[in-house]
PDB file of N, CA and C in Angstrom:
ATOM      1  N   MET A   1     -15.742 -35.758  13.297  1.00 40.00           N
ATOM      2  CA  MET A   1     -15.335 -34.601  14.059  1.00 40.00           C
ATOM      3  C   MET A   1     -15.496 -34.878  15.556  1.00 40.00           C
ATOM      4  N   TYR A   2     -16.615 -35.525  15.952  1.00 40.00           N
ATOM      5  CA  TYR A   2     -16.838 -35.831  17.361  1.00 40.00           C
ATOM      6  C   TYR A   2     -15.721 -36.710  17.918  1.00 40.00           C
ATOM      7  N   LEU A   3     -15.265 -37.667  17.120  1.00 37.00           N
ATOM      8  CA  LEU A   3     -14.194 -38.554  17.558  1.00 37.00           C
ATOM      9  C   LEU A   3     -12.940 -37.761  17.875  1.00 37.00           C
ATOM     10  N   LEU A   4     -12.618 -36.765  17.060  1.00 41.00           N
ATOM     11  CA  LEU A   4     -11.453 -35.917  17.316  1.00 41.00           C
ATOM     12  C   LEU A   4     -11.592 -35.233  18.663  1.00 41.00           C
ATOM     13  N   TYR A   5     -12.756 -34.633  18.947  1.00 41.00           N
ATOM     14  CA  TYR A   5     -12.966 -33.960  20.226  1.00 41.00           C
ATOM     15  C   TYR A   5     -12.884 -34.944  21.378  1.00 41.00           C
ATOM     16  N   PHE A   6     -13.457 -36.124  21.220  1.00 38.00           N
ATOM     17  CA  PHE A   6     -13.402 -37.129  22.268  1.00 38.00           C
ATOM     18  C   PHE A   6     -11.955 -37.481  22.583  1.00 38.00           C
ATOM     19  N   CYS A   7     -11.146 -37.704  21.555  1.00 36.00           N
ATOM     20  CA  CYS A   7      -9.741 -38.077  21.759  1.00 36.00           C
ATOM     21  C   CYS A   7      -8.985 -36.973  22.475  1.00 36.00           C
ATOM     22  N   ILE A   8      -9.220 -35.733  22.099  1.00 40.00           N
ATOM     23  CA  ILE A   8      -8.517 -34.621  22.734  1.00 40.00           C
ATOM     24  C   ILE A   8      -8.942 -34.489  24.187  1.00 40.00           C
ATOM     25  N   PHE A   9     -10.237 -34.531  24.472  1.00 41.00           N
ATOM     26  CA  PHE A   9     -10.702 -34.417  25.848  1.00 41.00           C
ATOM     27  C   PHE A   9     -10.231 -35.595  26.678  1.00 41.00           C
ATOM     28  N   TYR A  10     -10.261 -36.788  26.141  1.00 37.00           N
ATOM     29  CA  TYR A  10      -9.808 -37.969  26.860  1.00 37.00           C
ATOM     30  C   TYR A  10      -8.332 -37.847  27.198  1.00 37.00           C
ATOM     31  N   SER A  11      -7.518 -37.390  26.245  1.00 36.00           N
ATOM     32  CA  SER A  11      -6.084 -37.307  26.473  1.00 36.00           C
ATOM     33  C   SER A  11      -5.735 -36.225  27.492  1.00 36.00           C
ATOM     34  N   LYS A  12      -6.584 -35.210  27.661  1.00 40.00           N
ATOM     35  CA  LYS A  12      -6.330 -34.165  28.638  1.00 40.00           C
ATOM     36  C   LYS A  12      -6.966 -34.478  29.984  1.00 40.00           C
ATOM     37  N   GLY A  13      -7.657 -35.611  30.077  1.00 40.00           N
ATOM     38  CA  GLY A  13      -8.283 -35.983  31.336  1.00 40.00           C
ATOM     39  C   GLY A  13      -9.567 -35.230  31.608  1.00 40.00           C
ATOM     40  N   LEU A  14     -10.171 -34.667  30.579  1.00 42.00           N
ATOM     41  CA  LEU A  14     -11.419 -33.944  30.732  1.00 42.00           C
ATOM     42  C   LEU A  14     -12.561 -34.826  30.294  1.00 42.00           C
ATOM     43  N   SER A  15     -13.751 -34.503  30.728  1.00 44.00           N
ATOM     44  CA  SER A  15     -14.905 -35.274  30.296  1.00 44.00           C
ATOM     45  C   SER A  15     -15.821 -34.387  29.470  1.00 44.00           C
ATOM     46  N   MET A  16     -16.577 -35.018  28.579  1.00 46.00           N
ATOM     47  CA  MET A  16     -17.525 -34.281  27.770  1.00 46.00           C
ATOM     48  C   MET A  16     -18.808 -35.082  27.702  1.00 46.00           C
ATOM     49  N   ASP A  17     -19.878 -34.496  28.178  1.00 48.00           N
ATOM     50  CA  ASP A  17     -21.175 -35.139  28.132  1.00 48.00           C
ATOM     51  C   ASP A  17     -21.635 -35.171  26.685  1.00 48.00           C
ATOM     52  N   SER A  18     -22.090 -36.323  26.208  1.00 41.00           N
ATOM     53  CA  SER A  18     -22.480 -36.464  24.811  1.00 41.00           C
ATOM     54  C   SER A  18     -23.692 -35.609  24.466  1.00 41.00           C
ATOM     55  N   THR A  19     -24.430 -35.127  25.456  1.00 45.00           N
ATOM     56  CA  THR A  19     -25.593 -34.282  25.179  1.00 45.00           C
ATOM     57  C   THR A  19     -25.217 -32.805  25.088  1.00 45.00           C
ATOM     58  N   GLU A  20     -24.005 -32.450  25.451  1.00 56.00           N
ATOM     59  CA  GLU A  20     -23.598 -31.054  25.411  1.00 56.00           C
ATOM     60  C   GLU A  20     -23.382 -30.585  23.986  1.00 56.00           C
ATOM     61  N   THR A  21     -23.663 -29.309  23.761  1.00 65.00           N
ATOM     62  CA  THR A  21     -23.430 -28.686  22.469  1.00 65.00           C
ATOM     63  C   THR A  21     -22.141 -27.896  22.543  1.00 65.00           C
ATOM     64  N   HIS A  22     -21.243 -28.134  21.628  1.00 72.00           N
ATOM     65  CA  HIS A  22     -19.994 -27.384  21.569  1.00 72.00           C
ATOM     66  C   HIS A  22     -19.844 -26.810  20.180  1.00 72.00           C
ATOM     67  N   TYR A  23     -19.569 -25.530  20.107  1.00 83.00           N
ATOM     68  CA  TYR A  23     -19.351 -24.862  18.846  1.00 83.00           C
ATOM     69  C   TYR A  23     -17.858 -24.750  18.595  1.00 83.00           C
ATOM     70  N   THR A  24     -17.427 -24.982  17.370  1.00 88.00           N
ATOM     71  CA  THR A  24     -16.024 -24.771  17.045  1.00 88.00           C
ATOM     72  C   THR A  24     -15.783 -23.285  16.892  1.00 88.00           C
ATOM     73  N   CYS A  25     -14.556 -22.861  17.149  1.00 93.00           N
ATOM     74  CA  CYS A  25     -14.225 -21.440  17.092  1.00 93.00           C
ATOM     75  C   CYS A  25     -12.742 -21.279  16.785  1.00 93.00           C
ATOM     76  N   GLU A  26     -12.350 -20.030  16.570  1.00 92.00           N
ATOM     77  CA  GLU A  26     -10.952 -19.697  16.360  1.00 92.00           C
ATOM     78  C   GLU A  26     -10.507 -18.835  17.535  1.00 92.00           C
ATOM     79  N   VAL A  27      -9.471 -19.287  18.259  1.00 90.00           N
ATOM     80  CA  VAL A  27      -8.981 -18.578  19.435  1.00 90.00           C
ATOM     81  C   VAL A  27      -8.607 -17.148  19.032  1.00 90.00           C
ATOM     82  N   GLY A  28      -9.072 -16.193  19.814  1.00 83.00           N
ATOM     83  CA  GLY A  28      -8.775 -14.789  19.556  1.00 83.00           C
ATOM     84  C   GLY A  28      -9.872 -14.053  18.804  1.00 83.00           C
ATOM     85  N   MET A  29     -10.830 -14.775  18.258  1.00 77.00           N
ATOM     86  CA  MET A  29     -11.950 -14.149  17.547  1.00 77.00           C
ATOM     87  C   MET A  29     -13.107 -14.001  18.524  1.00 77.00           C
ATOM     88  N   VAL A  30     -13.384 -12.801  18.960  1.00 73.00           N
ATOM     89  CA  VAL A  30     -14.367 -12.543  20.009  1.00 73.00           C
ATOM     90  C   VAL A  30     -15.770 -12.974  19.600  1.00 73.00           C
ATOM     91  N   ILE A  31     -16.133 -12.843  18.345  1.00 81.00           N
ATOM     92  CA  ILE A  31     -17.518 -13.095  17.930  1.00 81.00           C
ATOM     93  C   ILE A  31     -17.797 -14.540  17.550  1.00 81.00           C
ATOM     94  N   ASP A  32     -16.847 -15.435  17.687  1.00 83.00           N
ATOM     95  CA  ASP A  32     -17.034 -16.830  17.286  1.00 83.00           C
ATOM     96  C   ASP A  32     -17.948 -17.624  18.222  1.00 83.00           C
ATOM     97  N   CYS A  33     -18.046 -17.231  19.482  1.00 91.00           N
ATOM     98  CA  CYS A  33     -18.811 -18.012  20.460  1.00 91.00           C
ATOM     99  C   CYS A  33     -20.088 -17.276  20.869  1.00 91.00           C
ATOM    100  N   PRO A  34     -21.119 -18.041  21.261  1.00 91.00           N
ATOM    101  CA  PRO A  34     -22.351 -17.423  21.766  1.00 91.00           C
ATOM    102  C   PRO A  34     -22.094 -16.650  23.058  1.00 91.00           C
ATOM    103  N   GLU A  35     -23.106 -15.905  23.502  1.00 90.00           N
ATOM    104  CA  GLU A  35     -23.016 -15.111  24.722  1.00 90.00           C
ATOM    105  C   GLU A  35     -22.652 -15.980  25.918  1.00 90.00           C
ATOM    106  N   ASN A  36     -21.818 -15.464  26.800  1.00 93.00           N
ATOM    107  CA  ASN A  36     -21.356 -16.119  28.036  1.00 93.00           C
ATOM    108  C   ASN A  36     -20.455 -17.318  27.772  1.00 93.00           C
ATOM    109  N   GLU A  37     -19.800 -17.347  26.610  1.00 93.00           N
ATOM    110  CA  GLU A  37     -18.854 -18.419  26.280  1.00 93.00           C
ATOM    111  C   GLU A  37     -17.557 -17.826  25.745  1.00 93.00           C
ATOM    112  N   ILE A  38     -16.485 -18.575  25.923  1.00 93.00           N
ATOM    113  CA  ILE A  38     -15.191 -18.180  25.379  1.00 93.00           C
ATOM    114  C   ILE A  38     -14.627 -19.338  24.566  1.00 93.00           C
ATOM    115  N   CYS A  39     -13.717 -19.013  23.669  1.00 93.00           N
ATOM    116  CA  CYS A  39     -13.070 -20.026  22.846  1.00 93.00           C
ATOM    117  C   CYS A  39     -11.870 -20.598  23.599  1.00 93.00           C
ATOM    118  N   VAL A  40     -11.865 -21.901  23.779  1.00 93.00           N
ATOM    119  CA  VAL A  40     -10.784 -22.577  24.498  1.00 93.00           C
ATOM    120  C   VAL A  40      -9.976 -23.398  23.506  1.00 93.00           C
ATOM    121  N   GLN A  41      -8.676 -23.160  23.503  1.00 92.00           N
ATOM    122  CA  GLN A  41      -7.757 -23.840  22.584  1.00 92.00           C
ATOM    123  C   GLN A  41      -7.739 -25.335  22.843  1.00 92.00           C
ATOM    124  N   LEU A  42      -7.784 -26.131  21.770  1.00 89.00           N
ATOM    125  CA  LEU A  42      -7.778 -27.591  21.900  1.00 89.00           C
ATOM    126  C   LEU A  42      -6.364 -28.171  21.897  1.00 89.00           C
ATOM    127  N   VAL A  43      -5.529 -27.646  21.027  1.00 90.00           N
ATOM    128  CA  VAL A  43      -4.187 -28.188  20.858  1.00 90.00           C
ATOM    129  C   VAL A  43      -3.187 -27.034  20.891  1.00 90.00           C
ATOM    130  N   THR A  44      -2.077 -27.206  21.589  1.00 89.00           N
ATOM    131  CA  THR A  44      -1.046 -26.181  21.652  1.00 89.00           C
ATOM    132  C   THR A  44      -0.595 -25.808  20.246  1.00 89.00           C
ATOM    133  N   HIS A  45      -0.345 -24.517  20.032  1.00 90.00           N
ATOM    134  CA  HIS A  45       0.123 -23.967  18.758  1.00 90.00           C
ATOM    135  C   HIS A  45      -0.928 -24.059  17.659  1.00 90.00           C
ATOM    136  N   SER A  46      -2.182 -24.107  18.032  1.00 90.00           N
ATOM    137  CA  SER A  46      -3.278 -24.125  17.066  1.00 90.00           C
ATOM    138  C   SER A  46      -4.283 -23.064  17.478  1.00 90.00           C
ATOM    139  N   ARG A  47      -4.955 -22.463  16.520  1.00 91.00           N
ATOM    140  CA  ARG A  47      -5.989 -21.473  16.827  1.00 91.00           C
ATOM    141  C   ARG A  47      -7.362 -22.115  16.883  1.00 91.00           C
ATOM    142  N   ASN A  48      -7.452 -23.415  16.612  1.00 93.00           N
ATOM    143  CA  ASN A  48      -8.728 -24.112  16.657  1.00 93.00           C
ATOM    144  C   ASN A  48      -9.133 -24.344  18.105  1.00 93.00           C
ATOM    145  N   GLY A  49     -10.425 -24.206  18.369  1.00 93.00           N
ATOM    146  CA  GLY A  49     -10.910 -24.423  19.725  1.00 93.00           C
ATOM    147  C   GLY A  49     -12.383 -24.744  19.738  1.00 93.00           C
ATOM    148  N   ILE A  50     -12.925 -24.841  20.944  1.00 93.00           N
ATOM    149  CA  ILE A  50     -14.360 -25.014  21.127  1.00 93.00           C
ATOM    150  C   ILE A  50     -14.832 -23.969  22.128  1.00 93.00           C
ATOM    151  N   CYS A  51     -16.084 -23.584  22.005  1.00 93.00           N
ATOM    152  CA  CYS A  51     -16.676 -22.615  22.922  1.00 93.00           C
ATOM    153  C   CYS A  51     -17.086 -23.324  24.210  1.00 93.00           C
ATOM    154  N   GLN A  52     -16.712 -22.716  25.332  1.00 94.00           N
ATOM    155  CA  GLN A  52     -17.091 -23.253  26.639  1.00 94.00           C
ATOM    156  C   GLN A  52     -17.641 -22.114  27.485  1.00 94.00           C
ATOM    157  N   CYS A  53     -18.493 -22.452  28.432  1.00 95.00           N
ATOM    158  CA  CYS A  53     -19.083 -21.450  29.320  1.00 95.00           C
ATOM    159  C   CYS A  53     -17.997 -20.732  30.114  1.00 95.00           C
ATOM    160  N   VAL A  54     -18.204 -19.426  30.334  1.00 95.00           N
ATOM    161  CA  VAL A  54     -17.282 -18.654  31.171  1.00 95.00           C
ATOM    162  C   VAL A  54     -17.500 -19.048  32.627  1.00 95.00           C
ATOM    163  N   GLY A  55     -16.604 -18.601  33.511  1.00 94.00           N
ATOM    164  CA  GLY A  55     -16.706 -18.922  34.937  1.00 94.00           C
ATOM    165  C   GLY A  55     -18.066 -18.569  35.519  1.00 94.00           C
ATOM    166  N   ASP A  56     -18.544 -19.347  36.455  1.00 95.00           N
ATOM    167  CA  ASP A  56     -19.838 -19.179  37.123  1.00 95.00           C
ATOM    168  C   ASP A  56     -21.036 -19.377  36.196  1.00 95.00           C
ATOM    169  N   TYR A  57     -20.818 -19.991  35.032  1.00 97.00           N
ATOM    170  CA  TYR A  57     -21.894 -20.342  34.106  1.00 97.00           C
ATOM    171  C   TYR A  57     -21.764 -21.819  33.776  1.00 97.00           C
ATOM    172  N   GLN A  58     -22.895 -22.446  33.452  1.00 95.00           N
ATOM    173  CA  GLN A  58     -22.885 -23.842  33.033  1.00 95.00           C
ATOM    174  C   GLN A  58     -23.878 -24.015  31.900  1.00 95.00           C
ATOM    175  N   ARG A  59     -23.641 -25.025  31.074  1.00 93.00           N
ATOM    176  CA  ARG A  59     -24.517 -25.280  29.931  1.00 93.00           C
ATOM    177  C   ARG A  59     -25.791 -25.976  30.410  1.00 93.00           C
ATOM    178  N   ASN A  60     -26.947 -25.431  30.038  1.00 92.00           N
ATOM    179  CA  ASN A  60     -28.217 -26.031  30.441  1.00 92.00           C
ATOM    180  C   ASN A  60     -28.673 -27.051  29.401  1.00 92.00           C
ATOM    181  N   SER A  61     -29.826 -27.652  29.621  1.00 90.00           N
ATOM    182  CA  SER A  61     -30.307 -28.719  28.744  1.00 90.00           C
ATOM    183  C   SER A  61     -30.615 -28.237  27.336  1.00 90.00           C
ATOM    184  N   SER A  62     -30.825 -26.936  27.152  1.00 90.00           N
ATOM    185  CA  SER A  62     -31.075 -26.414  25.811  1.00 90.00           C
ATOM    186  C   SER A  62     -29.786 -25.986  25.115  1.00 90.00           C
ATOM    187  N   GLY A  63     -28.629 -26.155  25.789  1.00 89.00           N
ATOM    188  CA  GLY A  63     -27.344 -25.859  25.175  1.00 89.00           C
ATOM    189  C   GLY A  63     -26.828 -24.460  25.392  1.00 89.00           C
ATOM    190  N   MET A  64     -27.520 -23.647  26.207  1.00 92.00           N
ATOM    191  CA  MET A  64     -27.093 -22.282  26.472  1.00 92.00           C
ATOM    192  C   MET A  64     -26.362 -22.218  27.801  1.00 92.00           C
ATOM    193  N   CYS A  65     -25.407 -21.304  27.897  1.00 95.00           N
ATOM    194  CA  CYS A  65     -24.685 -21.096  29.156  1.00 95.00           C
ATOM    195  C   CYS A  65     -25.486 -20.139  30.025  1.00 95.00           C
ATOM    196  N   THR A  66     -25.840 -20.602  31.222  1.00 95.00           N
ATOM    197  CA  THR A  66     -26.626 -19.813  32.161  1.00 95.00           C
ATOM    198  C   THR A  66     -25.897 -19.755  33.499  1.00 95.00           C
ATOM    199  N   PRO A  67     -26.182 -18.732  34.309  1.00 96.00           N
ATOM    200  CA  PRO A  67     -25.506 -18.603  35.618  1.00 96.00           C
ATOM    201  C   PRO A  67     -25.745 -19.833  36.493  1.00 96.00           C
ATOM    202  N   ILE A  68     -24.712 -20.218  37.239  1.00 94.00           N
ATOM    203  CA  ILE A  68     -24.824 -21.331  38.183  1.00 94.00           C
ATOM    204  C   ILE A  68     -25.573 -20.827  39.416  1.00 94.00           C
ATOM    205  N   GLY A  69     -26.508 -21.627  39.868  1.00 81.00           N
ATOM    206  CA  GLY A  69     -27.202 -21.317  41.115  1.00 81.00           C
ATOM    207  C   GLY A  69     -28.520 -20.751  40.989  1.00 81.00           C
TER     208      GLY A  69
END
């Protein structure tokens, strides 16, 4: 599964720190992601995604999204 995410992020020119925690989710399902995260679509025309921190938040060393600054 990690290889799939790596390939998708690499092909989009994005980077993913190997220590980061990413939860899989279904786009449009509000309760799929932890607090302060949204589901981001991985592939066009697919509902599969991963949870990422909302704006002005970043993932801390324990894997939670916390305010920047």
